[in-house]
Short mmCIF file of C-alpha atoms in Angstrom, two decimals:
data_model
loop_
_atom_site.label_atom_id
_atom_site.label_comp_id
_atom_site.label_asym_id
_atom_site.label_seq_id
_atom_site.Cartn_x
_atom_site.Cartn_y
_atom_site.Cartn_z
CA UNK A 1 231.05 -147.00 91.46
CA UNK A 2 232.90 -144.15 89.35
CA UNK A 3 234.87 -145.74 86.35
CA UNK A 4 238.69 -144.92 86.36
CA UNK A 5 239.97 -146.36 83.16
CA UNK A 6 243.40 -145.66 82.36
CA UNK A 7 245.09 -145.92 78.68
CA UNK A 8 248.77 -147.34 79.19
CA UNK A 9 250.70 -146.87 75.29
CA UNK A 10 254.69 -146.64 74.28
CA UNK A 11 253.79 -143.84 72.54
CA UNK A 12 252.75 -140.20 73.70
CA UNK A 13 248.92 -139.52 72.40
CA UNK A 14 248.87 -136.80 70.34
CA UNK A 15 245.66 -133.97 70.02
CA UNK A 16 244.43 -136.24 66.98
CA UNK A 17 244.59 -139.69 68.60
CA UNK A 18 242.95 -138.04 71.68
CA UNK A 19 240.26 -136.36 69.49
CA UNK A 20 239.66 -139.36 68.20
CA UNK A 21 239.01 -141.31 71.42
CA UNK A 22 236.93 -138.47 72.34
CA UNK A 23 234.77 -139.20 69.80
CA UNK A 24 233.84 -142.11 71.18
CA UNK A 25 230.49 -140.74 72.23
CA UNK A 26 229.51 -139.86 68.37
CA UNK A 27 229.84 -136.25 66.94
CA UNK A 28 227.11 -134.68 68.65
CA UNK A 29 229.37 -134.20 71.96
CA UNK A 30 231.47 -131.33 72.81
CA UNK A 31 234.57 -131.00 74.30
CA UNK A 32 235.58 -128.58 77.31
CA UNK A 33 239.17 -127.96 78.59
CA UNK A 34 239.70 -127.33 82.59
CA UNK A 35 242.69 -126.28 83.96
CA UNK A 36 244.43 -124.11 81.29
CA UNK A 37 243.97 -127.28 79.12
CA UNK A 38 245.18 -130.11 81.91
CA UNK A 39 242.10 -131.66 81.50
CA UNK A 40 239.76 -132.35 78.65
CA UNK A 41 236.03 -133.01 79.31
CA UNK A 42 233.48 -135.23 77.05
CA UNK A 43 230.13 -132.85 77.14
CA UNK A 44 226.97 -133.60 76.44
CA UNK A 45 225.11 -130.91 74.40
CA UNK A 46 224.04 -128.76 77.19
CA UNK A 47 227.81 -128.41 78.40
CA UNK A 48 227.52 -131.24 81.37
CA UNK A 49 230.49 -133.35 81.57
CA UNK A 50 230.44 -137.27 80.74
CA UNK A 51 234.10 -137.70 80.62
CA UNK A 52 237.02 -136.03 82.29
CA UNK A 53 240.51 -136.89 80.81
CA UNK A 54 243.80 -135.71 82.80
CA UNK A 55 246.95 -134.78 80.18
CA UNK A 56 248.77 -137.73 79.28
CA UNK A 57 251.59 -138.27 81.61
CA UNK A 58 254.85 -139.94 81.10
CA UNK A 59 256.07 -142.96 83.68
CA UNK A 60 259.49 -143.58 83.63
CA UNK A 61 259.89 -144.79 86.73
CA UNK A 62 260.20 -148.92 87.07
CA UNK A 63 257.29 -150.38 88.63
CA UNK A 64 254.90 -147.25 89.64
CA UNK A 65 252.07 -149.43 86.98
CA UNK A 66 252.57 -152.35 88.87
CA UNK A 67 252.47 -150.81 91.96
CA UNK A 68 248.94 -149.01 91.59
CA UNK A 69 247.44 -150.67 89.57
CA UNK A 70 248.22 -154.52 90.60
CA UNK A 71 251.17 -156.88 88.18
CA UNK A 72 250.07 -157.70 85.14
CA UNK A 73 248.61 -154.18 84.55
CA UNK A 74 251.01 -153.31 81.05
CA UNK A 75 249.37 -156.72 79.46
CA UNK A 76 245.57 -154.93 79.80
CA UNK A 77 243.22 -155.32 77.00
CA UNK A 78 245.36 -154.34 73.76
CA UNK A 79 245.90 -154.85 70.01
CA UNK A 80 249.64 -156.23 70.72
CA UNK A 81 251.37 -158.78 73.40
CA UNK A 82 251.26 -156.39 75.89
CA UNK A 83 253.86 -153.44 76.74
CA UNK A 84 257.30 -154.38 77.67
CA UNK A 85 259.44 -152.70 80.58
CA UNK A 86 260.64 -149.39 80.30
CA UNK A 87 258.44 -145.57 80.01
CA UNK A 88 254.60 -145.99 79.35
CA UNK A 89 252.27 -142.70 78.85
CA UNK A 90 249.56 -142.86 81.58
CA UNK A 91 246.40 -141.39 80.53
CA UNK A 92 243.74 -141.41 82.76
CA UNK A 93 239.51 -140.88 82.36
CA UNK A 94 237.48 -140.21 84.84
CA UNK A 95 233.66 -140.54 83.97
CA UNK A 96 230.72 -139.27 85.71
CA UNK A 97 228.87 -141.17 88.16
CA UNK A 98 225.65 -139.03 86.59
CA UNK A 99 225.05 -140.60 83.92
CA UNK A 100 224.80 -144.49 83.00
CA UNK A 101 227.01 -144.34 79.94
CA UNK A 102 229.97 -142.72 81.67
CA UNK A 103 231.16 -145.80 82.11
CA UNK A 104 231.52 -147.04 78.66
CA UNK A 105 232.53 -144.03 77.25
CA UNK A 106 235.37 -143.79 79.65
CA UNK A 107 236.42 -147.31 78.13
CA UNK A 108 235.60 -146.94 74.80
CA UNK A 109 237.84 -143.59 74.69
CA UNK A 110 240.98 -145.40 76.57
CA UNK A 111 240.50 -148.32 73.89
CA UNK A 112 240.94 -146.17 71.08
CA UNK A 113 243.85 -144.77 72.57
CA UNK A 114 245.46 -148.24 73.00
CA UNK A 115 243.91 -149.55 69.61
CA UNK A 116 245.99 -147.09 67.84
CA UNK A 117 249.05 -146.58 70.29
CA UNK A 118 249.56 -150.22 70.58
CA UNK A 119 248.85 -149.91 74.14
CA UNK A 120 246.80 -151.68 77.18
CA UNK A 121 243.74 -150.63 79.08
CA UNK A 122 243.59 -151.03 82.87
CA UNK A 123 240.77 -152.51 83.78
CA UNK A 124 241.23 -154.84 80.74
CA UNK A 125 237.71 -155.48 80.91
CA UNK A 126 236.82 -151.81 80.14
CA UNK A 127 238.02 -151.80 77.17
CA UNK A 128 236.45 -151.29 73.97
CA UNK A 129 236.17 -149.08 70.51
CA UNK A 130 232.56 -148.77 70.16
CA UNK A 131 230.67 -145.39 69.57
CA UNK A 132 228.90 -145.25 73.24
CA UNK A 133 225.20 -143.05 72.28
CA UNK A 134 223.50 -141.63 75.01
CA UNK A 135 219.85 -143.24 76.04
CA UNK A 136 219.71 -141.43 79.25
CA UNK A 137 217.18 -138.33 79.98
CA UNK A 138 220.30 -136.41 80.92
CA UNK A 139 217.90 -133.47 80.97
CA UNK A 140 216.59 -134.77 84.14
CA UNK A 141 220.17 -134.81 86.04
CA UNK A 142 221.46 -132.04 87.57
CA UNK A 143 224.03 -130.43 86.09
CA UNK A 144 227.36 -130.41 88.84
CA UNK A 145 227.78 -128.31 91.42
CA UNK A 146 231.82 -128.85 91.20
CA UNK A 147 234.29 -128.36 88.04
CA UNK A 148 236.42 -130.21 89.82
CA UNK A 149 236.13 -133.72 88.06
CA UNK A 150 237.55 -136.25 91.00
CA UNK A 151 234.20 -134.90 93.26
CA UNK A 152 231.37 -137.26 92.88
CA UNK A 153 228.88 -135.75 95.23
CA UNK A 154 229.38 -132.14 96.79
CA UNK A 155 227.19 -130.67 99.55
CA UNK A 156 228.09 -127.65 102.16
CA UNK A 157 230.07 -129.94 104.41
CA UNK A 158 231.23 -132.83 102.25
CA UNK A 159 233.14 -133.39 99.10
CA UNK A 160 232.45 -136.92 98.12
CA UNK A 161 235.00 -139.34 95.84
CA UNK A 162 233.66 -142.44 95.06
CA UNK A 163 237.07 -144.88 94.03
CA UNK A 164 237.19 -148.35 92.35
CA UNK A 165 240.58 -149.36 92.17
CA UNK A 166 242.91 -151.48 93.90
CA UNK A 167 244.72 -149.18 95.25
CA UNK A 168 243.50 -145.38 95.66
CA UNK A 169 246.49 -143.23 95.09
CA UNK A 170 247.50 -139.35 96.20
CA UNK A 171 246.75 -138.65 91.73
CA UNK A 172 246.59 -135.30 90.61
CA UNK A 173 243.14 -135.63 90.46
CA UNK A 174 242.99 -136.21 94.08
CA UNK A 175 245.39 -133.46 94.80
CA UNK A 176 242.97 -131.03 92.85
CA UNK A 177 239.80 -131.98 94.47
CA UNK A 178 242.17 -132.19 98.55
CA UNK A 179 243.38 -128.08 97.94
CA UNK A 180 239.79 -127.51 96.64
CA UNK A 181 237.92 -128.39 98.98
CA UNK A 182 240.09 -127.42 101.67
CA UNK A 183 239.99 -123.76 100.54
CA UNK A 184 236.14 -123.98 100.33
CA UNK A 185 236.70 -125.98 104.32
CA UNK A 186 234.92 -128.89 103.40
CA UNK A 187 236.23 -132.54 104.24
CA UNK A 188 237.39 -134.58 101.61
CA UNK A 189 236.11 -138.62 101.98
CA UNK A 190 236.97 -141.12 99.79
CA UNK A 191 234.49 -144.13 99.35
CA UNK A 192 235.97 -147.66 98.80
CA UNK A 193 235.26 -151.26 98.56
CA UNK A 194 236.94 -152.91 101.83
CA UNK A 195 239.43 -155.01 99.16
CA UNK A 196 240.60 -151.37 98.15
CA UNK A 197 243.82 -150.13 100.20
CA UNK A 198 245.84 -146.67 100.25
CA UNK A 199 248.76 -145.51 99.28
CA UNK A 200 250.66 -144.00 101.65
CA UNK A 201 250.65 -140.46 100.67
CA UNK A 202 246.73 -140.52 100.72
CA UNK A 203 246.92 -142.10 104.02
CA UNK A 204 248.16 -139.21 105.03
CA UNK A 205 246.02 -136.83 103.41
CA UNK A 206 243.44 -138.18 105.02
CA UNK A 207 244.52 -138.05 108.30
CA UNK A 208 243.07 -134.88 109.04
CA UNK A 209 239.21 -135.16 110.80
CA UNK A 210 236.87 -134.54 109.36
CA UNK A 211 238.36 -136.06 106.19
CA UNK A 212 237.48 -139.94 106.02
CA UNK A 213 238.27 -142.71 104.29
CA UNK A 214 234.62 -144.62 103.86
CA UNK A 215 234.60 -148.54 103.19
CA UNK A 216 231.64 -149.95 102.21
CA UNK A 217 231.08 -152.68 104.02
CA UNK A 218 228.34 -155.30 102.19
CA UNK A 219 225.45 -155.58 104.02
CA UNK A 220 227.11 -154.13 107.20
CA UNK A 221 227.36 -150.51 106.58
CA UNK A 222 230.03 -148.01 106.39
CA UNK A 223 232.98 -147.35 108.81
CA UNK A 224 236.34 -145.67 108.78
CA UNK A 225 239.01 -147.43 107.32
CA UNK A 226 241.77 -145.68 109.35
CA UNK A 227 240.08 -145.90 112.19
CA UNK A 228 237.19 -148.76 112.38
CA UNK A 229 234.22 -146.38 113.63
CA UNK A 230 231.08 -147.36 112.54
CA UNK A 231 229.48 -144.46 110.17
CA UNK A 232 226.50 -142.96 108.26
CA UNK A 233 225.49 -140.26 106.40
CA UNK A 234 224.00 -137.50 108.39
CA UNK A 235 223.32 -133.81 107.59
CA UNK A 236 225.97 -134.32 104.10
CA UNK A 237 228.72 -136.15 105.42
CA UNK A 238 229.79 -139.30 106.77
CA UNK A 239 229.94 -138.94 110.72
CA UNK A 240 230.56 -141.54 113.08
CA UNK A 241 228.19 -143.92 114.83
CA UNK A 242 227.49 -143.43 118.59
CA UNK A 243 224.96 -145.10 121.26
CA UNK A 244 222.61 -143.23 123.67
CA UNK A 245 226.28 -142.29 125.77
CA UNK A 246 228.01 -140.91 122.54
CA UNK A 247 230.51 -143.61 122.65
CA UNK A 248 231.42 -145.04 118.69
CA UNK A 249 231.03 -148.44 118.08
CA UNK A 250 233.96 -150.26 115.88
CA UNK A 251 232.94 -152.30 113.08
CA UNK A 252 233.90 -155.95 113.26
CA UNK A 253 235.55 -155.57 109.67
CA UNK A 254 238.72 -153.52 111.20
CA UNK A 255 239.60 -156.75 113.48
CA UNK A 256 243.36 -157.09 112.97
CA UNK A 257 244.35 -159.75 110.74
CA UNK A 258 247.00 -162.55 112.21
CA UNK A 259 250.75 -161.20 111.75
CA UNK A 260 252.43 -162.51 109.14
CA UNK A 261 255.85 -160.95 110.05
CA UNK A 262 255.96 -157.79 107.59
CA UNK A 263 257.62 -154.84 108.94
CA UNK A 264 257.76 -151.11 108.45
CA UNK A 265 260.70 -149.17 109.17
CA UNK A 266 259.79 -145.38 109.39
CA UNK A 267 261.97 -142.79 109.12
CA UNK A 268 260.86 -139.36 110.11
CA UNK A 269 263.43 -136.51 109.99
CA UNK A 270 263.83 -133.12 109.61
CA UNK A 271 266.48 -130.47 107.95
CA UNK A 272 267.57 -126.67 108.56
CA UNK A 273 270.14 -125.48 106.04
CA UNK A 274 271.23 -121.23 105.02
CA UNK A 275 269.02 -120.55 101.91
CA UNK A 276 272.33 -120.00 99.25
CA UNK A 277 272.31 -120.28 95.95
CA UNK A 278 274.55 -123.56 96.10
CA UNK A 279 271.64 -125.16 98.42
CA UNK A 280 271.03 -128.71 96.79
CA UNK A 281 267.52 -130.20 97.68
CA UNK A 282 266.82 -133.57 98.18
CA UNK A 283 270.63 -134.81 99.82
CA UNK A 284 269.70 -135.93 102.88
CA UNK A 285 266.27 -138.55 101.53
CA UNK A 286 269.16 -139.61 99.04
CA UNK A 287 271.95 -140.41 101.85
CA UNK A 288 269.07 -142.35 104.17
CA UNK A 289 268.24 -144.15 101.25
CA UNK A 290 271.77 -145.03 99.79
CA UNK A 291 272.12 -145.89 103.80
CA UNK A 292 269.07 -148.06 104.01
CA UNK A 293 268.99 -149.52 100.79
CA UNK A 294 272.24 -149.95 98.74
CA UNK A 295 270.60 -147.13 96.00
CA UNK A 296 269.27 -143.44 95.29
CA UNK A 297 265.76 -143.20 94.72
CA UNK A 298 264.01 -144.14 91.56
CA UNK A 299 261.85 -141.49 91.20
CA UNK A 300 260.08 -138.38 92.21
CA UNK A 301 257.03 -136.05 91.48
CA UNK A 302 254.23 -134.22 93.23
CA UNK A 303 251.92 -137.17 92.85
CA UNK A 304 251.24 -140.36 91.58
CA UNK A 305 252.24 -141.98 89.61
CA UNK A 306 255.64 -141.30 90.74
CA UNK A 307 256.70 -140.67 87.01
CA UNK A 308 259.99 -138.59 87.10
CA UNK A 309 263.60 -140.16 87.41
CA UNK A 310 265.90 -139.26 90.41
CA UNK A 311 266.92 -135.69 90.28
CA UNK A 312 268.37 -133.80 93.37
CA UNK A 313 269.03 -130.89 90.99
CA UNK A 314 265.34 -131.02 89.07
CA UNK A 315 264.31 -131.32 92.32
CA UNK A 316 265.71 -128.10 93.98
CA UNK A 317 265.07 -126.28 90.46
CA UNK A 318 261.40 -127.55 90.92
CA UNK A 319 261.30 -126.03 94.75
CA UNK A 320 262.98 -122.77 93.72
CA UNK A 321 260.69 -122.52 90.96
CA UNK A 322 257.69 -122.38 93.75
CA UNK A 323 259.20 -120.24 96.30
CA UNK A 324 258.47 -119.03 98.79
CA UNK A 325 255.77 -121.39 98.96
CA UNK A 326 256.01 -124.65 100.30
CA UNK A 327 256.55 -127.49 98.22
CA UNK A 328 255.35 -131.03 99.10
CA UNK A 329 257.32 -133.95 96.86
CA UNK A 330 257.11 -137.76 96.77
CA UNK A 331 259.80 -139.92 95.70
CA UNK A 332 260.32 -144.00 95.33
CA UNK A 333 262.54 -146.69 95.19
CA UNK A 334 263.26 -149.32 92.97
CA UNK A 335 260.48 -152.01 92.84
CA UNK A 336 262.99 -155.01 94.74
CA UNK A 337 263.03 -152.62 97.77
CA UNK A 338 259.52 -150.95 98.82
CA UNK A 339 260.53 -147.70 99.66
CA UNK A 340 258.28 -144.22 99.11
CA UNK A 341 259.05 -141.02 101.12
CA UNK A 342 257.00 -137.71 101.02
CA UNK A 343 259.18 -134.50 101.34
CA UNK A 344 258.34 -130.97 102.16
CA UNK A 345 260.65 -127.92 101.90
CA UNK A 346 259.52 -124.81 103.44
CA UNK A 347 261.54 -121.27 103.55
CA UNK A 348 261.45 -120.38 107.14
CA UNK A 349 263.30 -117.64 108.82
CA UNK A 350 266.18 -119.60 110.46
CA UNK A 351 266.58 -121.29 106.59
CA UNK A 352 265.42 -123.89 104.09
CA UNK A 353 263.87 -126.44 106.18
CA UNK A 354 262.67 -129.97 105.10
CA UNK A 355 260.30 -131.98 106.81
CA UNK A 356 260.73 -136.19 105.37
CA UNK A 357 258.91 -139.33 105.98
CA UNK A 358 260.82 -142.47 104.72
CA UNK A 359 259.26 -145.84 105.14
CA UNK A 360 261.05 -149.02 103.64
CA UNK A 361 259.10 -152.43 103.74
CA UNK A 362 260.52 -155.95 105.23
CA UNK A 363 259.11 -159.41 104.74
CA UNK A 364 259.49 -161.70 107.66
CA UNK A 365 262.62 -163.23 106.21
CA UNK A 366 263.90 -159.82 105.77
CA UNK A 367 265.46 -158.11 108.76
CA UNK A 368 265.63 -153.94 109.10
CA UNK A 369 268.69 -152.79 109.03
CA UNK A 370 268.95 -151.29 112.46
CA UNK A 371 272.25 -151.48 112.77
CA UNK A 372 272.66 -148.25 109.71
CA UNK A 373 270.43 -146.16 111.87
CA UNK A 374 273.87 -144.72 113.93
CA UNK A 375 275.71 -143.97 110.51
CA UNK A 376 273.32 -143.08 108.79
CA UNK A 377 272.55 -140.32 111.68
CA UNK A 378 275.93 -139.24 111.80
CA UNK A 379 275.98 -138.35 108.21
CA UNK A 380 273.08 -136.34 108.67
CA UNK A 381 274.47 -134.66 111.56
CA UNK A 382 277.71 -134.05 109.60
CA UNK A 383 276.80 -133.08 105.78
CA UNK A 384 272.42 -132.28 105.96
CA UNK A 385 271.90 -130.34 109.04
CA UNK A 386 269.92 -132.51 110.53
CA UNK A 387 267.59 -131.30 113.63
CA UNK A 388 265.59 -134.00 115.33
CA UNK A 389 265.16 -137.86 113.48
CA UNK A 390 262.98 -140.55 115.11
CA UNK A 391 263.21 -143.84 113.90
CA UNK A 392 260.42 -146.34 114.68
CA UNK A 393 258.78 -149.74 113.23
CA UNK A 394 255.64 -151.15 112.82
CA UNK A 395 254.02 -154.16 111.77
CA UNK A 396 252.51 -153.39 108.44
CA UNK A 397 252.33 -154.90 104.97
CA UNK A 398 255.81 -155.48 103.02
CA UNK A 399 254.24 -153.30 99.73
CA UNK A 400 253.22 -150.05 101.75
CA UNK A 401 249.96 -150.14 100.90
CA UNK A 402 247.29 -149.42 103.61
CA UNK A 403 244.48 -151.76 104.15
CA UNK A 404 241.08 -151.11 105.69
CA UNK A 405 241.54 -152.86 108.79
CA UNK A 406 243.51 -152.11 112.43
CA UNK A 407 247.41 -152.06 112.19
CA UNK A 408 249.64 -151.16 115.32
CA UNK A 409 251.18 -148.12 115.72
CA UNK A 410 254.80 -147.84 115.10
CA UNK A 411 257.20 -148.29 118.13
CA UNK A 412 260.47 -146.10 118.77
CA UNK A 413 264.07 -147.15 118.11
CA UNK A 414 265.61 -144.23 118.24
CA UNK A 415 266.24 -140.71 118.90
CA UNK A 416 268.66 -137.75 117.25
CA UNK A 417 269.42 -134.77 118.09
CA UNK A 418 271.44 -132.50 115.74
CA UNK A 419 273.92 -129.31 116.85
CA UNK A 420 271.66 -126.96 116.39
CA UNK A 421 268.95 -128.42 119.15
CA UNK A 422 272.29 -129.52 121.45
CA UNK A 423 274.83 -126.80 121.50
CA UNK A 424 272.41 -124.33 124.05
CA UNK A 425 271.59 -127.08 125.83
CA UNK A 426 272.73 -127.99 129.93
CA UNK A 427 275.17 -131.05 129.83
CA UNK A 428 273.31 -132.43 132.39
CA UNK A 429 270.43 -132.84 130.81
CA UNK A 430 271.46 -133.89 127.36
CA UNK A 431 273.65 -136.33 128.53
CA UNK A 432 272.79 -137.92 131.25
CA UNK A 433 268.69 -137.95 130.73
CA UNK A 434 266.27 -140.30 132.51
CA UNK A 435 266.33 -144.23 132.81
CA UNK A 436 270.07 -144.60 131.95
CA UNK A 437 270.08 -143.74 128.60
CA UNK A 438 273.83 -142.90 127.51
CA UNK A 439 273.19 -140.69 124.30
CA UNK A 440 276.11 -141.51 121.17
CA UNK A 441 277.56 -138.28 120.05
CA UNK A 442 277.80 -137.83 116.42
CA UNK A 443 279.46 -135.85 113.93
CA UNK A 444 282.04 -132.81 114.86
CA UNK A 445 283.71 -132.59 118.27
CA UNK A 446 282.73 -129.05 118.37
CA UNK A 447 278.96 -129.50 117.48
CA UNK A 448 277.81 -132.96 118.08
CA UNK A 449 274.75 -134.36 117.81
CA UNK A 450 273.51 -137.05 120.16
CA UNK A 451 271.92 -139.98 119.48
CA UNK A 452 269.93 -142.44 121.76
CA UNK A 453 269.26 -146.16 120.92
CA UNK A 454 265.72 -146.85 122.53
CA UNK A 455 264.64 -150.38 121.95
CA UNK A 456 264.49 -152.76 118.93
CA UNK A 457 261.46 -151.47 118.21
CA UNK A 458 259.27 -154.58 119.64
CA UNK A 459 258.40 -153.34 123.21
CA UNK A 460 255.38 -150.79 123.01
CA UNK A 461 256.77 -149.23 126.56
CA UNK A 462 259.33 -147.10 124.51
CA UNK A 463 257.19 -144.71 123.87
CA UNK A 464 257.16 -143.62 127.36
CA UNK A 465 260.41 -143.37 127.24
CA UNK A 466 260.59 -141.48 124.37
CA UNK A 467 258.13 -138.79 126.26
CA UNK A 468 260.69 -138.74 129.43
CA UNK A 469 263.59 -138.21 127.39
CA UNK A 470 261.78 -135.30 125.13
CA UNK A 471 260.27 -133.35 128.22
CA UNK A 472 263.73 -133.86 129.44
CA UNK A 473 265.50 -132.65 126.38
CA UNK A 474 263.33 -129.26 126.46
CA UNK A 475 264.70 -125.69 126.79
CA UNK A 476 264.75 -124.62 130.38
#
């Protein structure tokens, strides 16, 4: 498995202390920079890289360590007690499956880091300070056919990422090697141990076919963690398992564990608003969640770690700064409430649009709030131009995180309309739709929105429902 050892110190390491970790390997390696100096690479004489390290990122959001990289991660393997709470400098290596040493020189360089930083290495167990030689032939392994440093094996069709944490998050790293290989139209697939989960973001990102996540599965094989078929590797990617009638076979792995009560509620709106100069980004995540959960967001960024504080102004600064391409965000919440939402704002030629996926987490004792869905959709219908917002739930874990076996899909609650989609519409269809629904109206007299309470999100039915009221709802 690839080694992914992270160096977690109070302090920001500086181009000596990182030289110095560097030198972990002895003085005969060299060092490259990628990425207009985003990432520096441990080379071996002949230029191949042993080491990739990402720029040193500050965290100053509560929890994010905790929440990829298990509790107990700020303790690590360090010279002091461990780090308290509060901002911690994430610096990641990433060493090359290529060569035996990687490994250890990965370590070694994040224990130097948190020898002199006072800091902790995640795992603990990589952690050391010892000059690392090399005793492989490297001669004898091919040099890579990617400069990207997440991809572990490359071919035509396939770029290959081979992941040994506890939970594989949407990094920058992983962003890199997802545009990459898109652009070059070759599927991304992650390879993981079946105790490894997802976040959500990379859940998502992996969504697309042919891009896979791959759990390796003991004795048993390989299948799809999002989607239990059976696989192998055929012609340089990992393709699906079928019988003499091309049907897949599921492995037995993906069974659905029993329920133990967690819930998911899922939030998935989206925004139209005139592209002025006194736009503010970001407004109508922050109402659901003030709605939802009693408080703003904690944090935002374009991957994780989530590392930036709460900033609807950063955040439309940020988005400006990119226009008029898209920009695709994710933001947090505070570590008593699991909450993570990804956010995309696109220009568009009816306005600035945003497209949002909130999910908030529920233990059994914990009950969604359904009864803010209503409010919370007039507000959006009054102040963030809201267009459409479906609000389901699901039975998934309380923590977010995605695990390699079957979870049900998310059932409807509700259904919301703003102005814009209503005003053009016939009466009769709007408000008096199929199978008696009675539609709320929200916000303004003038320009309402309508909103229609579907179930309690337990009955799997509603989704048929949903797709009479929708085909109903449609422009004549």
């Amino acid at each position: 498995m690839t080694k992914d050892v992270i160096a977690l110190t109070p302090k920001m390491p500086d181009l000596r202390t990182l030289l110095a970790g560097l030198h972990a390997g002895g003085p005969d390696l060299g060092v490259n920079t990628l990425a207009d100096g985003a990432v520096i690479q441990l080379c071996a004489a002949d230029g191949r890289p042993l080491v990739s390290v990402e720029a040193p990122l500050l965290v100053q959001v509560p929890g994010e360590t905790d929440r990829l990289l298990g509790a107990g991660a700020r303790a690590g393997a360090g010279t002091g007690p461990g780090l308290p709470d509060g901002p911690v400098w994430w610096t990641e290596a990433r060493a090359s499956t290529a060569v035996a040493e990687g490994g250890r020189l990965a370590g070694s360089f994040a224990g130097r880091l948190a020898h002199v930083l006072d800091g902790a290495v995640w795992p603990p167990e990589a952690a050391s300070t010892e000059v690392v030689p090399l005793s492989s032939d490297i001669t004898a392994i091919p040099v890579p056919p990617t400069s990207v440093p997440a991809v572990d094996v490359l071919t035509t069709r396939a770029a290959v990422v081979i992941q040994d944490r506890p939970v594989v998050a949407m990094t920058s790293w992983l962003s890199d090697a997802l545009r990459s290989v898109t652009a070059d139209d070759r599927a991304l697939q992650i390879v993981t141990q079946p105790t490894t989960r997802l976040t959500l973001p990379t859940r998502t990102a992996l969504h697309g076919h042919p891009n896979r996540w791959v759990v390796q599965d003991g004795d048993n094989g390989y299948y799809d963690g999002l989607s239990g078929a059976r696989l192998h590797w055929q012609g340089g990617i990992f393709t699906p398992v079928t019988d003499a009638d091309g049907n897949t076979s599921l492995a037995e792995a993906f069974t659905a564990p029993a329920d133990t009560g967690e819930r998911q509620l899922v939030l998935s709106l989206h925004t139209r608003r005139p592209a002025d100069e006194d736009l503010v980004l970001g407004t109508a995540l922050e109402t659901a969640w003030q709605h939802l959960t009693g408080a703003a967001p904690a944090g935002w960024s374009t991957a994780e770690p989530v590392n930036l504080p709460w900033s609807t102004r950063r955040l439309t600064d940020f988005a400006r700064s990119r226009a008029p391409h898209p920009t695709w965000l994710i933001a947090i919440g505070h570590p008593e409430r699991p909450a993570l939402a990804t956010l995309r704002v696109t220009r568009t030629p009816g306005g600035i649009e945003e497209a949002i996926t909130l999910t908030l987490g529920y233990a059994k004792d914990e009950p969604p709030p359904l009864d803010a869905i209503e409010p919370l959709a007039e507000a959006l219908v009054a102040e963030h131009g809201l267009t459409t917002l479906i609000t389901s739930l699901r039975t998934a874990r309380r923590d977010l995180s995605v695990p390699p076996h079957f979870e049900p899909p998310p059932i409807p609650v509700s259904f919301t309309l703003g102005p814009d989609e209503t005003e053009h519409m016939e009466d009769t269809r709007a408000l008096h739709p199929p199978l008696a629904l009675t539609p709320a109206h929200l916000g303004p007299a003038a320009r309402p929105g309508l909103h229609y309470h579907l179930g309690d999100g337990t009955d799997p039915r509603t989704w048929s429902v949903l797709q009479h009221l929708t085909q109903r709802l449609k422009p004549a």
